[in-house]
Short mmCIF file of C-alpha atoms and ligand atoms in Angstrom, two decimals:
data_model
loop_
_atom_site.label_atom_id
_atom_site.label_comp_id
_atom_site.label_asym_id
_atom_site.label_seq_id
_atom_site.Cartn_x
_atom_site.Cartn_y
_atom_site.Cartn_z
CA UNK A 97 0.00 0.00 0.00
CA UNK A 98 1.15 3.56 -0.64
CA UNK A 99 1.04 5.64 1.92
CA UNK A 100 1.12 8.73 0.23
CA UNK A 101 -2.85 9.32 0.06
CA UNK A 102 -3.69 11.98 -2.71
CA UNK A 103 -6.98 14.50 -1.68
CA UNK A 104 -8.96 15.41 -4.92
CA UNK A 105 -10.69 18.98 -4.28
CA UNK A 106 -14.54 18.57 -5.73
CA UNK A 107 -14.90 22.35 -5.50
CA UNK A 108 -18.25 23.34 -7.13
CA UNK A 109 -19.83 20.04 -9.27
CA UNK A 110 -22.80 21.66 -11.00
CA UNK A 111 -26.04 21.19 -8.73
CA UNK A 112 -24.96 23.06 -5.27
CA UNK A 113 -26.12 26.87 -4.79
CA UNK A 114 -25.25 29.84 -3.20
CA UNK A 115 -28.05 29.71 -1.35
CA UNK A 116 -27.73 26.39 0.06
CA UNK A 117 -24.10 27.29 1.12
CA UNK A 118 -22.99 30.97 0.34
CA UNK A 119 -19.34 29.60 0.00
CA UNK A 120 -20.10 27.80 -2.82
CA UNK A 121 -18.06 29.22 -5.91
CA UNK A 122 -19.15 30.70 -8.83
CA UNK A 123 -17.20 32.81 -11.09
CA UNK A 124 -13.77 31.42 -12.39
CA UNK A 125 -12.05 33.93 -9.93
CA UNK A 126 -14.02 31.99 -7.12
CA UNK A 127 -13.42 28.81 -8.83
CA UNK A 128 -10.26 28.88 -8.87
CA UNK A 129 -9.42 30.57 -5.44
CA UNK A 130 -11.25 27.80 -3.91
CA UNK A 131 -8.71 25.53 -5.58
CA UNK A 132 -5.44 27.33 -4.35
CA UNK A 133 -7.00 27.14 -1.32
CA UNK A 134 -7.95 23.65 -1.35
CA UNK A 135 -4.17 23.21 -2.67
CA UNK A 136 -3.03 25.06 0.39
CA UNK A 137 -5.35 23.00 3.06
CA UNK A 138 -3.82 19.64 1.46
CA UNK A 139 -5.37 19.05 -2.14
CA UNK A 140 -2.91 17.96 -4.84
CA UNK A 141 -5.90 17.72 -7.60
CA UNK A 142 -8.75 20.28 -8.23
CA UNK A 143 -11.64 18.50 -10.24
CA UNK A 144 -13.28 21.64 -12.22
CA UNK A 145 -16.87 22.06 -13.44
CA UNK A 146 -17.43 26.05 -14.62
CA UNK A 147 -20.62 28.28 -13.50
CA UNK A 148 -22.31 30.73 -15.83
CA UNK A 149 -20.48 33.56 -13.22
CA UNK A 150 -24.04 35.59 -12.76
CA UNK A 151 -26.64 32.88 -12.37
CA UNK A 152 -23.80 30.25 -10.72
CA UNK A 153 -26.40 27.81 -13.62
CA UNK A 154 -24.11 25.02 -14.61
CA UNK A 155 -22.18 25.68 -17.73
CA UNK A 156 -20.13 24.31 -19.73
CA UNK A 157 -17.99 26.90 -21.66
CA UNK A 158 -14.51 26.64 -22.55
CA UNK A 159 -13.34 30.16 -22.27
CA UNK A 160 -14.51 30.02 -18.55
CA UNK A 161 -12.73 25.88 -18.43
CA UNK A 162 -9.66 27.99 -19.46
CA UNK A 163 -9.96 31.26 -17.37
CA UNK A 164 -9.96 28.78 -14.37
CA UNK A 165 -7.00 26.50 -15.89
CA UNK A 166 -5.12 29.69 -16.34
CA UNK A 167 -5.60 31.01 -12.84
CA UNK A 168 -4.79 27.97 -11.29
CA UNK A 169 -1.71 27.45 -13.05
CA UNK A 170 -0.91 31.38 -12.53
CA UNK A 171 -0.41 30.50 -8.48
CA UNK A 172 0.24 26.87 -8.38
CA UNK A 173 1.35 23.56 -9.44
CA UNK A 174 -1.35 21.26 -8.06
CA UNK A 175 -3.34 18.90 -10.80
CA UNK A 176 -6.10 20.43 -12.74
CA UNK A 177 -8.87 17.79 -13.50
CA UNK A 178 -11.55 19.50 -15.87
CA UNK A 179 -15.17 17.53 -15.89
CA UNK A 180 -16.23 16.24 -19.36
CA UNK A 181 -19.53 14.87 -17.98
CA UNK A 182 -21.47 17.63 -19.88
CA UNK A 183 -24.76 16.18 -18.03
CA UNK A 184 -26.48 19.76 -18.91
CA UNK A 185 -25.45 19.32 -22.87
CA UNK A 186 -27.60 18.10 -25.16
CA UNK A 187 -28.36 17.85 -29.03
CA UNK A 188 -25.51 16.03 -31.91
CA UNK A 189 -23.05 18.28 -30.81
CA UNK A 190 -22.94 17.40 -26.84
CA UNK A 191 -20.14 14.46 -27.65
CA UNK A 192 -17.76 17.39 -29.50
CA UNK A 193 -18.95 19.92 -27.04
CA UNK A 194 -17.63 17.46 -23.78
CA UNK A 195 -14.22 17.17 -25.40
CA UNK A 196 -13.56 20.89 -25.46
CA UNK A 197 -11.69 20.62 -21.75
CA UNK A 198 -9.40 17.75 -23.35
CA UNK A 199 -8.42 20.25 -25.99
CA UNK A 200 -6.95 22.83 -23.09
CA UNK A 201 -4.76 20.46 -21.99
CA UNK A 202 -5.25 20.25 -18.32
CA UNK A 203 -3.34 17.58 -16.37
CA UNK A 204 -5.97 15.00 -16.73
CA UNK A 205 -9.77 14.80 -17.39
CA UNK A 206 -12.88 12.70 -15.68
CA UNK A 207 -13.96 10.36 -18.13
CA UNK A 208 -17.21 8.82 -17.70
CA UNK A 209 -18.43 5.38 -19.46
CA UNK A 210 -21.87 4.10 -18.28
CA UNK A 211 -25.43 5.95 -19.05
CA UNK A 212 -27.85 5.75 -16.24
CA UNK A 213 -30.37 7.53 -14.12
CA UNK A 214 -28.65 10.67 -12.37
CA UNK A 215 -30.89 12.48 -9.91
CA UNK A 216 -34.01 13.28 -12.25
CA UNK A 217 -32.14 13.11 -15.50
CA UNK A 218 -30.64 10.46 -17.89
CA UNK A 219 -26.58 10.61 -17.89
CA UNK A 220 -26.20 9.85 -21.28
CA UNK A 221 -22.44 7.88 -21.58
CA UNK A 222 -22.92 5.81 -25.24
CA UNK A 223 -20.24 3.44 -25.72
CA UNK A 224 -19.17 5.58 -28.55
CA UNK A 225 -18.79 8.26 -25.79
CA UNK A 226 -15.82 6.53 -23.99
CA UNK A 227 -14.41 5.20 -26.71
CA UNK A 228 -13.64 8.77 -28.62
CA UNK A 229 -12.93 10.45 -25.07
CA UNK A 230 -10.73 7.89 -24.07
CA UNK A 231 -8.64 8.29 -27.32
CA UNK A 232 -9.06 12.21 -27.12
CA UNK A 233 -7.42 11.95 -23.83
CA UNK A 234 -4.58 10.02 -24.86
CA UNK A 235 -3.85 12.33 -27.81
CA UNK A 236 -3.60 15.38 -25.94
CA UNK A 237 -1.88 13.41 -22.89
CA UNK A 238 -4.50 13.97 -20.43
CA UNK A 239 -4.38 11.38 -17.56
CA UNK A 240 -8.18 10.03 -17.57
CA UNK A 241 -9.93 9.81 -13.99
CA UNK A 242 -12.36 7.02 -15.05
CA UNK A 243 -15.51 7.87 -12.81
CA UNK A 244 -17.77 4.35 -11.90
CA UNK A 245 -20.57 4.96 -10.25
CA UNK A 246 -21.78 0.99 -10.31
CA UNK A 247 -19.99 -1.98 -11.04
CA UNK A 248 -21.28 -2.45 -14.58
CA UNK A 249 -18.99 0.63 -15.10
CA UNK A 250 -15.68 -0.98 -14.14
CA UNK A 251 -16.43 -3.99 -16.09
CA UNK A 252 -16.61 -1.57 -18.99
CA UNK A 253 -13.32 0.09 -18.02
CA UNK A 254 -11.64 -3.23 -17.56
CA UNK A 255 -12.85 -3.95 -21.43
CA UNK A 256 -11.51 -0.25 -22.71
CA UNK A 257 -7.88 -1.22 -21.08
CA UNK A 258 -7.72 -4.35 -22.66
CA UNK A 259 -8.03 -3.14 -26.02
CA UNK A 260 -5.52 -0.73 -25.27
CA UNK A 261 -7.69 2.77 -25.43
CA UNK A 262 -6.46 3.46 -21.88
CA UNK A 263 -2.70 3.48 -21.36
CA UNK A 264 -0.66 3.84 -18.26
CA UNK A 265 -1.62 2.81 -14.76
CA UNK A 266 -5.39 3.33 -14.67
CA UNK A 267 -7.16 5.77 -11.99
CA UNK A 268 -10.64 5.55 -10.92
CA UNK A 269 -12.81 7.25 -9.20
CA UNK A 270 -15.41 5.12 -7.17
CA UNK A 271 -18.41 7.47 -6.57
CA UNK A 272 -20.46 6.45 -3.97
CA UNK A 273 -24.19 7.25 -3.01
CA UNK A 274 -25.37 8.89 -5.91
CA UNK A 275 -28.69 8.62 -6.99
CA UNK A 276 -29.12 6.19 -8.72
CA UNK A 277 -25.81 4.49 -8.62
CA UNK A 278 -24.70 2.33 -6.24
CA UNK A 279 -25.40 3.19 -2.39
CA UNK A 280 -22.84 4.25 0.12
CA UNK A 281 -22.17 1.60 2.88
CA UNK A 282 -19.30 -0.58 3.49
CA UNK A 283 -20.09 -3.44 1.47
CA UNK A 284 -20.58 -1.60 -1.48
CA UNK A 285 -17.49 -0.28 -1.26
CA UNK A 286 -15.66 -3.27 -0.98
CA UNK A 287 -17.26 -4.74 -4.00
CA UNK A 288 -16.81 -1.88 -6.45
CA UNK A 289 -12.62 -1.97 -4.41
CA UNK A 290 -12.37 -6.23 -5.11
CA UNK A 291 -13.74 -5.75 -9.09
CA UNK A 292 -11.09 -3.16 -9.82
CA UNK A 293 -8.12 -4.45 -12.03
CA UNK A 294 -4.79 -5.48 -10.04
CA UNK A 295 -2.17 -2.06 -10.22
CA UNK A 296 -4.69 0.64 -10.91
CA UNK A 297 -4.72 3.69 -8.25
CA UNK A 298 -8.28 4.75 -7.19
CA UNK A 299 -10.20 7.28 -5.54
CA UNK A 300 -13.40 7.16 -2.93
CA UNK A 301 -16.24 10.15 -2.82
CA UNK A 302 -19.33 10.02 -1.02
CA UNK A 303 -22.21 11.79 -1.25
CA UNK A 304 -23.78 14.13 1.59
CA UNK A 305 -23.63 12.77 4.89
CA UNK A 306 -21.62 9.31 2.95
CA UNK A 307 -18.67 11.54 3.12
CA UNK A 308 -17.35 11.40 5.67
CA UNK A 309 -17.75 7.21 6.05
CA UNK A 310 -16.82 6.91 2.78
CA UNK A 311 -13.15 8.91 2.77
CA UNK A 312 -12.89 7.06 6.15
CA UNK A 313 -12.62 3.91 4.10
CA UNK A 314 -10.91 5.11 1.51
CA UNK A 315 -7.84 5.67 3.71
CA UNK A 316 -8.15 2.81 5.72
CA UNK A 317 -8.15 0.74 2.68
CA UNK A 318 -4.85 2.69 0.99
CA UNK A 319 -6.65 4.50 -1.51
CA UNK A 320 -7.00 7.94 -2.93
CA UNK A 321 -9.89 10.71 -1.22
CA UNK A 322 -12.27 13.44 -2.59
CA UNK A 323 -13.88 15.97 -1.39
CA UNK A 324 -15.80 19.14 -1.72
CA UNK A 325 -18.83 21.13 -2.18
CA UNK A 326 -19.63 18.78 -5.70
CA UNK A 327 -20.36 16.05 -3.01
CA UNK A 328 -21.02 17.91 -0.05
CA UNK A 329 -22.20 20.88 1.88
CA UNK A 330 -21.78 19.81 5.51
CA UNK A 331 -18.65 19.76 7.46
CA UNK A 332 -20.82 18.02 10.09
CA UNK A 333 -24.37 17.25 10.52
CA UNK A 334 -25.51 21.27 10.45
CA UNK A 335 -22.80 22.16 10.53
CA UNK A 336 -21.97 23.98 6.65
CA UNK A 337 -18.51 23.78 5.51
CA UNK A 338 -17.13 27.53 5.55
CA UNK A 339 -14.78 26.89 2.14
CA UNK A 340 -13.66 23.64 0.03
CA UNK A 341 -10.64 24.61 2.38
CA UNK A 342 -11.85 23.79 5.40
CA UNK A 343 -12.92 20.00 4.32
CA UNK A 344 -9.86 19.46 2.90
CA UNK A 345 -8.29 20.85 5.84
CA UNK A 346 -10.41 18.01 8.15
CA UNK A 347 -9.86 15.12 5.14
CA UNK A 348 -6.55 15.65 5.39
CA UNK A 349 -6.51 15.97 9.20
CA UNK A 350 -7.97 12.65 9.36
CA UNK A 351 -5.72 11.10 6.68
CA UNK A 352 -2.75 11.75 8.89
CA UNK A 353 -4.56 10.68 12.17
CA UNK A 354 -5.05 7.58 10.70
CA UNK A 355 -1.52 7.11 9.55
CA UNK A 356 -1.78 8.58 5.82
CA UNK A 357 0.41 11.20 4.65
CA UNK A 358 -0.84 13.61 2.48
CA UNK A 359 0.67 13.82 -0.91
CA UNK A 360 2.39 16.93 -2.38
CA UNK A 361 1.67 18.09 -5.82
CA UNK A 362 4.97 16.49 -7.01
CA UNK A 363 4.56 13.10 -4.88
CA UNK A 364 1.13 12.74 -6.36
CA UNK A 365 2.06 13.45 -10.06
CA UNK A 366 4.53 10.20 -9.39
CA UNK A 367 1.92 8.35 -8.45
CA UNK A 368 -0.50 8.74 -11.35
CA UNK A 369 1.99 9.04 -14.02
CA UNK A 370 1.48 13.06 -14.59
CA UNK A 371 4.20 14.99 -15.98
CA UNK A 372 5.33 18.69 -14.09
CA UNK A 373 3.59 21.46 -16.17
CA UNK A 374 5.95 22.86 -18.93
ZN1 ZN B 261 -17.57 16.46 -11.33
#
């Protein structure tokens, strides 16, 4: 087991509000202070989704994708994971549309590969989807994070790194407690843990009051951590988080309590294969 232990920063996702936390960022100035931040409190990887910067309404633009790369990368070194789940696009064009972050070459990318039902919507993932990402990703050298949120979605990993469209060691991201993917608890996340392939590196989030149980795991069982207002509001039960920050802060508080140490920015582009920005 490593015991460097890498904390992803979730910092905005595209469902929380302002008015359900007034922390929660909006603009790509907030957006990507919340990062830095984050990257101060402990987090070697921000995971980006942008905000139309009056209405905070989920966007999914890459001018703002790039004002926040840019500002990032202005103050810091830590690893800049734009989304390219696009759940708000729709139309011919959504595939093309999601690939815009590859195009900016951040460090790496999320790269989702199953449809199903996501809150009240459809998350529309065609296997056409993941193929093209997958090979957009490794053209522009962007490290995927393959997102599962259910088991069927590792077996379809497992099948896109045997025919080679995912190179490297593969990271996942095992997303726990969303609706309607698999449920938080301690079984399940031992199953989705036992059906990933043998030398990957992986991540845990949980959702809402899963987080905290959920990252617990997660370091117990030598892997990776996120989180963030994308997955939660709460530092405890209400109790709001103040900033991305301050969760970090306490994920990486526990990490360490529990015998963890928190990765740098340098020890955690090692890990998962990343090159230093040029
Ligand atoms: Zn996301």
């Amino acid at each position: 087991m490593n015991n460097s232990i890498i904390i992803t920063a979730a910092v905005t996702g595209s469902n929380p509000t302002k008015k359900m936390n007034p922390a929660v960022p909006y603009t790509p100035g907030e957006i990507a202070d919340a990062a830095v931040e984050s990257h101060h409190a402990g987090a070697a990887i921000a995971h980006i989704h942008v905000r139309d910067p009056d209405t905070g309404k989920p966007a999914f633009k890459e001018e703002l994708f790039k004002e926040v790369l840019d500002r990032i990368r202005d103050r810091c070194d830590m690893i800049v994971n734009l989304t390219t789940s696009g759940l708000n696009l729709t139309g011919p064009d959504a595939i093309a549309q999601r690939l815009e972050p590859v195009f900016l070459k951040p460090d790496m990318c999320s790269l989702d590969l199953g449809s199903m039902n996501f809150h009240d919507r459809v998350f529309s993932n065609p296997p056409q989807w993941s193929v093209r990402a997958a090979a957009c990703m490794a053209d522009n050298r962007v490290k995927p994070e393959i997102e599962v949120f259910e088991p069927g979605h590792i077996r379809q990993a497992i099948d896109l790194l045997r025919r080679g469209l995912i190179g490297g060691t593969p990271y996942f991201q095992l997303c726990m407690g969303i609706p309607w993917g698999i449920e938080a608890s301690v079984e399940s996340l031992l199953f989705m843990k036992n059906q990933l392939p043998a030398d990957c590196r992986w991540s845990v989030l949980g959702v809402g009051r899963a987080q905290l149980p959920m990252i617990t795991m997660g370091i117990l069982l030598g892997g990776n951590i996120r989180v963030g207002f994308e997955d939660n509001l709460y530092l405890r039960k209400g109790v709001p988080a103040k900033s991305n920050a301050e969760m970090v802060g306490m994920a990486a508080d526990l990490a360490t309590r529990l015998g963890r140490e928190v990765a740098s920015v340098e020890q955690a582009r090692k890990i998962l294969e990343i090159p230093e920005v040029s």
